[in-house]
PDB file of N, CA and C in Angstrom:
ATOM      1  N   MET A 188     -13.082   2.620 -11.098  1.00  0.00           N
ATOM      2  CA  MET A 188     -11.748   2.008 -10.980  1.00  0.00           C
ATOM      3  C   MET A 188     -11.204   1.703 -12.373  1.00  0.00           C
ATOM      4  N   ALA A 189     -10.113   2.333 -12.719  1.00  0.00           N
ATOM      5  CA  ALA A 189      -9.506   2.096 -14.037  1.00  0.00           C
ATOM      6  C   ALA A 189      -8.472   0.981 -13.906  1.00  0.00           C
ATOM      7  N   HIS A 190      -8.695  -0.104 -14.637  1.00  0.00           N
ATOM      8  CA  HIS A 190      -7.776  -1.243 -14.559  1.00  0.00           C
ATOM      9  C   HIS A 190      -6.730  -1.189 -15.659  1.00  0.00           C
ATOM     10  N   GLU A 191      -6.770  -0.143 -16.476  1.00  0.00           N
ATOM     11  CA  GLU A 191      -5.780  -0.063 -17.550  1.00  0.00           C
ATOM     12  C   GLU A 191      -4.587   0.805 -17.157  1.00  0.00           C
ATOM     13  N   THR A 192      -4.408   1.006 -15.851  1.00  0.00           N
ATOM     14  CA  THR A 192      -3.263   1.781 -15.370  1.00  0.00           C
ATOM     15  C   THR A 192      -2.031   0.891 -15.225  1.00  0.00           C
ATOM     16  N   GLY A 193      -2.210  -0.420 -15.381  1.00  0.00           N
ATOM     17  CA  GLY A 193      -1.086  -1.345 -15.271  1.00  0.00           C
ATOM     18  C   GLY A 193      -0.815  -1.752 -13.831  1.00  0.00           C
ATOM     19  N   ARG A 194      -1.649  -1.295 -12.902  1.00  0.00           N
ATOM     20  CA  ARG A 194      -1.454  -1.632 -11.490  1.00  0.00           C
ATOM     21  C   ARG A 194      -2.504  -2.654 -11.086  1.00  0.00           C
ATOM     22  N   SER A 195      -2.061  -3.771 -10.578  1.00  0.00           N
ATOM     23  CA  SER A 195      -2.998  -4.820 -10.184  1.00  0.00           C
ATOM     24  C   SER A 195      -3.531  -4.547  -8.780  1.00  0.00           C
ATOM     25  N   GLU A 196      -4.631  -5.196  -8.448  1.00  0.00           N
ATOM     26  CA  GLU A 196      -5.224  -5.016  -7.129  1.00  0.00           C
ATOM     27  C   GLU A 196      -4.241  -5.450  -6.043  1.00  0.00           C
ATOM     28  N   ALA A 197      -3.510  -6.538  -6.303  1.00  0.00           N
ATOM     29  CA  ALA A 197      -2.544  -7.027  -5.323  1.00  0.00           C
ATOM     30  C   ALA A 197      -1.461  -5.980  -5.069  1.00  0.00           C
ATOM     31  N   GLU A 198      -1.033  -5.293  -6.128  1.00  0.00           N
ATOM     32  CA  GLU A 198      -0.013  -4.245  -5.955  1.00  0.00           C
ATOM     33  C   GLU A 198      -0.542  -3.139  -5.058  1.00  0.00           C
ATOM     34  N   LEU A 199      -1.783  -2.727  -5.309  1.00  0.00           N
ATOM     35  CA  LEU A 199      -2.373  -1.658  -4.499  1.00  0.00           C
ATOM     36  C   LEU A 199      -2.505  -2.092  -3.044  1.00  0.00           C
ATOM     37  N   ILE A 200      -2.875  -3.353  -2.832  1.00  0.00           N
ATOM     38  CA  ILE A 200      -3.013  -3.861  -1.463  1.00  0.00           C
ATOM     39  C   ILE A 200      -1.650  -3.876  -0.777  1.00  0.00           C
ATOM     40  N   ARG A 201      -0.620  -4.351  -1.516  1.00  0.00           N
ATOM     41  CA  ARG A 201       0.729  -4.386  -0.938  1.00  0.00           C
ATOM     42  C   ARG A 201       1.182  -2.981  -0.579  1.00  0.00           C
ATOM     43  N   GLU A 202       0.882  -2.016  -1.463  1.00  0.00           N
ATOM     44  CA  GLU A 202       1.280  -0.635  -1.200  1.00  0.00           C
ATOM     45  C   GLU A 202       0.575  -0.098   0.043  1.00  0.00           C
ATOM     46  N   ALA A 203      -0.714  -0.418   0.179  1.00  0.00           N
ATOM     47  CA  ALA A 203      -1.474   0.034   1.341  1.00  0.00           C
ATOM     48  C   ALA A 203      -0.902  -0.571   2.625  1.00  0.00           C
ATOM     49  N   ILE A 204      -0.549  -1.856   2.576  1.00  0.00           N
ATOM     50  CA  ILE A 204       0.033  -2.520   3.745  1.00  0.00           C
ATOM     51  C   ILE A 204       1.383  -1.891   4.083  1.00  0.00           C
ATOM     52  N   ALA A 205       2.181  -1.607   3.072  1.00  0.00           N
ATOM     53  CA  ALA A 205       3.492  -1.000   3.302  1.00  0.00           C
ATOM     54  C   ALA A 205       3.322   0.368   3.956  1.00  0.00           C
ATOM     55  N   ASP A 206       2.391   1.171   3.446  1.00  0.00           N
ATOM     56  CA  ASP A 206       2.142   2.487   4.046  1.00  0.00           C
ATOM     57  C   ASP A 206       1.712   2.330   5.495  1.00  0.00           C
ATOM     58  N   TYR A 207       0.852   1.355   5.763  1.00  0.00           N
ATOM     59  CA  TYR A 207       0.358   1.115   7.122  1.00  0.00           C
ATOM     60  C   TYR A 207       1.516   0.730   8.042  1.00  0.00           C
ATOM     61  N   LEU A 208       2.391  -0.162   7.566  1.00  0.00           N
ATOM     62  CA  LEU A 208       3.512  -0.609   8.389  1.00  0.00           C
ATOM     63  C   LEU A 208       4.473   0.539   8.656  1.00  0.00           C
ATOM     64  N   VAL A 209       4.675   1.396   7.663  1.00  0.00           N
ATOM     65  CA  VAL A 209       5.558   2.551   7.853  1.00  0.00           C
ATOM     66  C   VAL A 209       4.989   3.462   8.940  1.00  0.00           C
ATOM     67  N   GLN A 210       3.696   3.762   8.859  1.00  0.00           N
ATOM     68  CA  GLN A 210       3.066   4.629   9.860  1.00  0.00           C
ATOM     69  C   GLN A 210       3.154   3.980  11.249  1.00  0.00           C
ATOM     70  N   LYS A 211       2.940   2.671  11.307  1.00  0.00           N
ATOM     71  CA  LYS A 211       2.972   1.944  12.574  1.00  0.00           C
ATOM     72  C   LYS A 211       4.382   1.991  13.176  1.00  0.00           C
ATOM     73  N   SER A 212       5.398   1.778  12.337  1.00  0.00           N
ATOM     74  CA  SER A 212       6.766   1.783  12.850  1.00  0.00           C
ATOM     75  C   SER A 212       7.168   3.194  13.275  1.00  0.00           C
ATOM     76  N   VAL A 213       6.656   4.212  12.586  1.00  0.00           N
ATOM     77  CA  VAL A 213       6.950   5.593  12.994  1.00  0.00           C
ATOM     78  C   VAL A 213       6.360   5.853  14.377  1.00  0.00           C
ATOM     79  N   LEU A 214       5.168   5.307  14.635  1.00  0.00           N
ATOM     80  CA  LEU A 214       4.540   5.505  15.937  1.00  0.00           C
ATOM     81  C   LEU A 214       5.351   4.837  17.042  1.00  0.00           C
ATOM     82  N   PHE A 215       6.016   3.726  16.716  1.00  0.00           N
ATOM     83  CA  PHE A 215       6.746   2.968  17.737  1.00  0.00           C
ATOM     84  C   PHE A 215       8.205   3.370  17.858  1.00  0.00           C
ATOM     85  N   LEU A 216       8.639   4.383  17.117  1.00  0.00           N
ATOM     86  CA  LEU A 216      10.039   4.816  17.221  1.00  0.00           C
ATOM     87  C   LEU A 216      10.295   5.469  18.570  1.00  0.00           C
TER      88      LEU A 216
END
């Protein structure tokens, strides 16, 4: 895990949650 990419763990978690919510909402359309 490279931490010098400027991306914090919280950012990655938020991105993962956003992707999950997008997929979930697509399923419920």
